PDB file of C-alpha atoms in Angstrom:
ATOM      1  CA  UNK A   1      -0.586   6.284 -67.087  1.00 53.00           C
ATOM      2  CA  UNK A   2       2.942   7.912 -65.993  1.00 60.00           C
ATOM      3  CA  UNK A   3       2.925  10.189 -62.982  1.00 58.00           C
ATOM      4  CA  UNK A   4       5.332  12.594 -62.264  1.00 57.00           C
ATOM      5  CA  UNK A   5       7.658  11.091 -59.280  1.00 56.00           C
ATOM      6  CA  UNK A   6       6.139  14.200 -57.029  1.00 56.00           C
ATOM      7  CA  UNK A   7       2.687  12.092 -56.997  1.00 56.00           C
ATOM      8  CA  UNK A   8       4.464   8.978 -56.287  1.00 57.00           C
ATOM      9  CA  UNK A   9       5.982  10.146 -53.128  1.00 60.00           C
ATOM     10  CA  UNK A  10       3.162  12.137 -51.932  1.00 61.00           C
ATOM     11  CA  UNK A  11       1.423   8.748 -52.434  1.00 67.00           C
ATOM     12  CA  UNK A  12       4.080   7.039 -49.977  1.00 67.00           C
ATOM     13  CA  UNK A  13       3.691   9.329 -48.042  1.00 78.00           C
ATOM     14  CA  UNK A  14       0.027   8.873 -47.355  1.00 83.00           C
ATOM     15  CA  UNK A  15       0.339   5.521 -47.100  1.00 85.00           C
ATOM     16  CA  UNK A  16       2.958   5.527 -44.028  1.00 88.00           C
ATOM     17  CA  UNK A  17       0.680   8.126 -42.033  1.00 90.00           C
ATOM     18  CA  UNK A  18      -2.244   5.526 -42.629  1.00 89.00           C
ATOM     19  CA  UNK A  19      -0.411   2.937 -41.782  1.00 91.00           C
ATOM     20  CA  UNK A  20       0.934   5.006 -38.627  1.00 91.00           C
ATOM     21  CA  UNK A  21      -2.681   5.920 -37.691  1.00 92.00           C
ATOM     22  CA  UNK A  22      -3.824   1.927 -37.538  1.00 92.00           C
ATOM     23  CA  UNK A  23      -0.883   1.100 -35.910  1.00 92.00           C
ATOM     24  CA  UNK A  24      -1.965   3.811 -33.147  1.00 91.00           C
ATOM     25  CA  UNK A  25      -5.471   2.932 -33.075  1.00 92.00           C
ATOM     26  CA  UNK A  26      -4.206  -0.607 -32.305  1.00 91.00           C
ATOM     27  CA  UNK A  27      -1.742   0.064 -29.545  1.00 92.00           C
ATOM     28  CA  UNK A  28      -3.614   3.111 -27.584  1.00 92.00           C
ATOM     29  CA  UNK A  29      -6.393   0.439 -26.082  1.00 92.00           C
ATOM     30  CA  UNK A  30      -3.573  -2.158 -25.113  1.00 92.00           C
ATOM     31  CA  UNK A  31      -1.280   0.875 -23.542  1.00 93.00           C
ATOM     32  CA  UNK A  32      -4.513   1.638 -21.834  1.00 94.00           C
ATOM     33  CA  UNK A  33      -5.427  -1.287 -20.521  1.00 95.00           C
ATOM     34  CA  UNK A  34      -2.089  -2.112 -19.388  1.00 95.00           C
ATOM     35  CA  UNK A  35      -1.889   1.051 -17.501  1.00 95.00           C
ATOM     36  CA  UNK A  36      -5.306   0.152 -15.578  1.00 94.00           C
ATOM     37  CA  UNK A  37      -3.510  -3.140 -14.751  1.00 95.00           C
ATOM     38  CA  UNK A  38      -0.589  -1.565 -13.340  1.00 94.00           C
ATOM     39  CA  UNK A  39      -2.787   0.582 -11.246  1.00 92.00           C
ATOM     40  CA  UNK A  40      -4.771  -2.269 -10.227  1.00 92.00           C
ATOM     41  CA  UNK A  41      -1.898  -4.217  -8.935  1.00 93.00           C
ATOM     42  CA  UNK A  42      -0.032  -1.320  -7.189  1.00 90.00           C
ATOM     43  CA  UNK A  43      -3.210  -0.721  -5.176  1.00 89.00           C
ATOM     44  CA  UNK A  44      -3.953  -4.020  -4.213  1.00 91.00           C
ATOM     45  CA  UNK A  45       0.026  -4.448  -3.593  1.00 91.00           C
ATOM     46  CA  UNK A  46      -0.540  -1.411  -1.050  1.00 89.00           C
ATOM     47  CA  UNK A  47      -3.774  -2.793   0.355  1.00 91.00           C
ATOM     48  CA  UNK A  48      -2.010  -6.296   1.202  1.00 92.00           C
ATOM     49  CA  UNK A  49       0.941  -4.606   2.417  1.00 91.00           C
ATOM     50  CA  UNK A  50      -0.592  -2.709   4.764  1.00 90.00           C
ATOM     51  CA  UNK A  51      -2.671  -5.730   6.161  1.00 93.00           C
ATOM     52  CA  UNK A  52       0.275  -7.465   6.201  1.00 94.00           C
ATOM     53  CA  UNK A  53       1.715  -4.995   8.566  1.00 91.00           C
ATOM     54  CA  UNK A  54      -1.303  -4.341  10.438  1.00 91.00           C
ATOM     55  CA  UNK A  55      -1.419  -8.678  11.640  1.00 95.00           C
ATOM     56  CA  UNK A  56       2.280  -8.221  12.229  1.00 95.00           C
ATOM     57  CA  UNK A  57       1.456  -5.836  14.828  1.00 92.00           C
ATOM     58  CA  UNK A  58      -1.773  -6.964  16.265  1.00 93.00           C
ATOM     59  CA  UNK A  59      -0.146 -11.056  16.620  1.00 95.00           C
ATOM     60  CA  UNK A  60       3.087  -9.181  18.292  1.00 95.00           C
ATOM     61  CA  UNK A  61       0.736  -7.134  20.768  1.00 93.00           C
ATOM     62  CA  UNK A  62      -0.814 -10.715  21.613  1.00 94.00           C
ATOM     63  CA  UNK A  63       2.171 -12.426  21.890  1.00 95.00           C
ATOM     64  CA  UNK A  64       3.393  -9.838  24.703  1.00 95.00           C
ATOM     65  CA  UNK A  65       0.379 -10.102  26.701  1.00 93.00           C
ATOM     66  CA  UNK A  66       0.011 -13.656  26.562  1.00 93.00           C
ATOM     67  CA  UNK A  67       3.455 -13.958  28.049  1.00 92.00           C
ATOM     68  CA  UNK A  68       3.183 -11.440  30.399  1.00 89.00           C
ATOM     69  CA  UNK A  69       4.870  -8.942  32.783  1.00 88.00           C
ATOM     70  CA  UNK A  70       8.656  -8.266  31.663  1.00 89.00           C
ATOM     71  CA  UNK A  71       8.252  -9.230  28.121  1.00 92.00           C
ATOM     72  CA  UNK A  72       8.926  -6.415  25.528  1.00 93.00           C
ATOM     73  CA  UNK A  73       9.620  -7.011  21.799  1.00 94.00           C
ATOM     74  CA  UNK A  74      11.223  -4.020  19.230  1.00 95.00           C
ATOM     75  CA  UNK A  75       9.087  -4.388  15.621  1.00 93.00           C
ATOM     76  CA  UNK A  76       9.962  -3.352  12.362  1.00 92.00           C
ATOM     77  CA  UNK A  77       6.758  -2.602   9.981  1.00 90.00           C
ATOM     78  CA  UNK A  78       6.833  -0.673   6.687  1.00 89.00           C
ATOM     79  CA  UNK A  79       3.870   1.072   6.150  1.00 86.00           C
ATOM     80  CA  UNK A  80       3.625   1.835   2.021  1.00 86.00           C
ATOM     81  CA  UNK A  81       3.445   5.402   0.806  1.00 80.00           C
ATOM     82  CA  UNK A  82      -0.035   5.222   0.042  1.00 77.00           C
ATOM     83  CA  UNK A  83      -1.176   4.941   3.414  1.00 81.00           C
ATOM     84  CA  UNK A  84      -3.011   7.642   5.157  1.00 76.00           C
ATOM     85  CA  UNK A  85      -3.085   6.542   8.813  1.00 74.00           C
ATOM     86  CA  UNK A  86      -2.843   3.863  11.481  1.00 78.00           C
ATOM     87  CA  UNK A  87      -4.482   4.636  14.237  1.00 79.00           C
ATOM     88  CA  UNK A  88      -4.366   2.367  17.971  1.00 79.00           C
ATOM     89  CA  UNK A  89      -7.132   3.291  19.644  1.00 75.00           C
ATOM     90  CA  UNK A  90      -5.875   3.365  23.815  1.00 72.00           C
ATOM     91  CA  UNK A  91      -7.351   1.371  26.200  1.00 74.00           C
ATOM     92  CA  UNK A  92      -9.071  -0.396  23.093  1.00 83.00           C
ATOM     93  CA  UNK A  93      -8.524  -3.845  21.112  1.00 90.00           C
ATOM     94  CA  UNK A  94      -8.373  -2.505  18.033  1.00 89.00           C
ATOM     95  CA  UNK A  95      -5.574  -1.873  15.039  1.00 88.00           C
ATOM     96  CA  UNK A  96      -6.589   0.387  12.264  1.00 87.00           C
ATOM     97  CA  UNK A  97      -5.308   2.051   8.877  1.00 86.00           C
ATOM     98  CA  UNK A  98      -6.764   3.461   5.775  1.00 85.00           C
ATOM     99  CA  UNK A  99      -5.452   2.780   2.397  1.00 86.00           C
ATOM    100  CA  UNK A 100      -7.325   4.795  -0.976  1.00 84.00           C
ATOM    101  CA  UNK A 101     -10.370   4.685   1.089  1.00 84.00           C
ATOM    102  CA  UNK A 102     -10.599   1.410   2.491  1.00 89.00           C
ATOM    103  CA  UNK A 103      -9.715   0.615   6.382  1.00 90.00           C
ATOM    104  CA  UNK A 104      -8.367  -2.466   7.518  1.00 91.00           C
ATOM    105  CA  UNK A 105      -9.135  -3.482  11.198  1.00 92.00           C
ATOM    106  CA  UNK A 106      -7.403  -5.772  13.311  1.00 92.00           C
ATOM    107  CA  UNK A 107      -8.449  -6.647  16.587  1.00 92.00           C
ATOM    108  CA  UNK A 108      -6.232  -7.744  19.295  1.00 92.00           C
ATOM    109  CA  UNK A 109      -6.889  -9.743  22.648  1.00 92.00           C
ATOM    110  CA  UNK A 110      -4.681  -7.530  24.658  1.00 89.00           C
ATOM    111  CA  UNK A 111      -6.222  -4.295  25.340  1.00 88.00           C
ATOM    112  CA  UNK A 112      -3.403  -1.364  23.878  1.00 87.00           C
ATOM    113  CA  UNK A 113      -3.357   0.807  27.783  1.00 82.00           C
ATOM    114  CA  UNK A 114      -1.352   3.620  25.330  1.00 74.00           C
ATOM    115  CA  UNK A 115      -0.410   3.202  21.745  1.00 70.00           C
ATOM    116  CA  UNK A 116       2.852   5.447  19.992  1.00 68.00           C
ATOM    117  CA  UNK A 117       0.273   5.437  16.854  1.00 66.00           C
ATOM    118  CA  UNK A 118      -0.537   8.973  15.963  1.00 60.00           C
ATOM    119  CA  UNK A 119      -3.741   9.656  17.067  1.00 54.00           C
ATOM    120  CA  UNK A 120      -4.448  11.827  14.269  1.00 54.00           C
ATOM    121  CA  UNK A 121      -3.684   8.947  11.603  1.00 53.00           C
ATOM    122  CA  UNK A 122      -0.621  10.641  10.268  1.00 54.00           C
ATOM    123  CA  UNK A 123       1.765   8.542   9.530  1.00 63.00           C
ATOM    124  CA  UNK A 124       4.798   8.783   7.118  1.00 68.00           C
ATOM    125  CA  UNK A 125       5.064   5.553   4.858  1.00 76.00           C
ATOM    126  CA  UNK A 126       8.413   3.385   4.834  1.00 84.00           C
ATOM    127  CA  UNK A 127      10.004   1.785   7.731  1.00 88.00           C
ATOM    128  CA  UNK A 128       9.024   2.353  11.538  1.00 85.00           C
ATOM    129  CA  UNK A 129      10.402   0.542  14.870  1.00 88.00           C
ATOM    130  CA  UNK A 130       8.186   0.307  17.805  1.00 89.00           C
ATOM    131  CA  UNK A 131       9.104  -1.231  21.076  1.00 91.00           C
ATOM    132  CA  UNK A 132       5.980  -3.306  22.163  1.00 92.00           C
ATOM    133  CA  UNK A 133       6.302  -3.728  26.002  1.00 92.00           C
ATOM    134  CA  UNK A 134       3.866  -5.407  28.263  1.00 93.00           C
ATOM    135  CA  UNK A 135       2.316  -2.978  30.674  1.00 87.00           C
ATOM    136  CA  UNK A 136       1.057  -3.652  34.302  1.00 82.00           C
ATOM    137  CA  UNK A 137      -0.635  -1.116  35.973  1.00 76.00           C
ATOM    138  CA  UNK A 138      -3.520  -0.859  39.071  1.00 75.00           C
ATOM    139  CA  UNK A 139      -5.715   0.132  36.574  1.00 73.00           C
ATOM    140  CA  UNK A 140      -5.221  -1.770  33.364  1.00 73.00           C
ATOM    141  CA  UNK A 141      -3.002  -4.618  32.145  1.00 84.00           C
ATOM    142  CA  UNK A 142      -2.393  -4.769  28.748  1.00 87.00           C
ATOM    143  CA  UNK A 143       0.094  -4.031  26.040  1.00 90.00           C
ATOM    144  CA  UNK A 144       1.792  -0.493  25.043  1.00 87.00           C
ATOM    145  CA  UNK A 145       3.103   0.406  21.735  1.00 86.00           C
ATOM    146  CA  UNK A 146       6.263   3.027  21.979  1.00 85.00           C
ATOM    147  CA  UNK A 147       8.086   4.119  18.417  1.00 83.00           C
ATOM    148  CA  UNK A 148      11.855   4.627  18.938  1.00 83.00           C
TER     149      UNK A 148
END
């Protein structure tokens, strides 16, 4: 039979929007997928970072008290933007930060006599200097934590 060439192009044309519409159905659950990835990997990425920082700081603070009266260090630690606090708990032995929900805890030998942590948790992410300076007072030797 001879169609008119009308039919034969609407007939093309069907056949690209099929084609088009498996093509979709294919890709949509690898985009997906690769998008939960990503997501995946940026968290953990934030999560390691921050521990990361976190041992930085606690191995510093032990370093200062083990060697004593005197000593003082100045620290660079980037904290990533999906922190929501660090927290130094004074005249305590612990480190601590929250990232999406999970904290990480570091403990230190050297008790922290005053910490330049926001008590509060707040903390703005990227790049923050703290001078760690070994403390001796009559009531408490140990290790404080000053930003500059």
């Amino acid at each position: 039979m001879n169609y008119p060439m009308k039919f034969m192009r609407a007939q093309v044309s069907i056949e690209y929007i099929v084609i088009v519409s498996v093509l979709l159905l294919l890709f949509v659950p690898v985009i997906y997928y690769a998008e939960s990835q990503r997501i995946e990997f940026v968290n953990n990425y934030a999560i390691t970072q921050t521990d990361a920082s976190l041992s930085r700081l606690a191995s510093v603070v032990d370093y200062i008290y083990f060697l004593g009266e005197g000593n003082e260090i100045i620290i660079d630690i980037y904290f990533p933007t999906e922190i929501s606090g660090v927290t130094a708990t004074p005249d305590g032995y612990e480190i601590s930060a929250t990232v999406f929900d999970k904290e990480i805890v570091k403990t230190t030998r050297a008790k922290i006599v005053s910490a330049g942590l926001p008590a509060d948790g707040i903390l703005l992410e990227g790049m923050h200097r703290y001078l760690v300076r070994y403390t001796h007072s009559p009531n408490a030797n140990g290790v404080d934590i000053v930003p500059i």
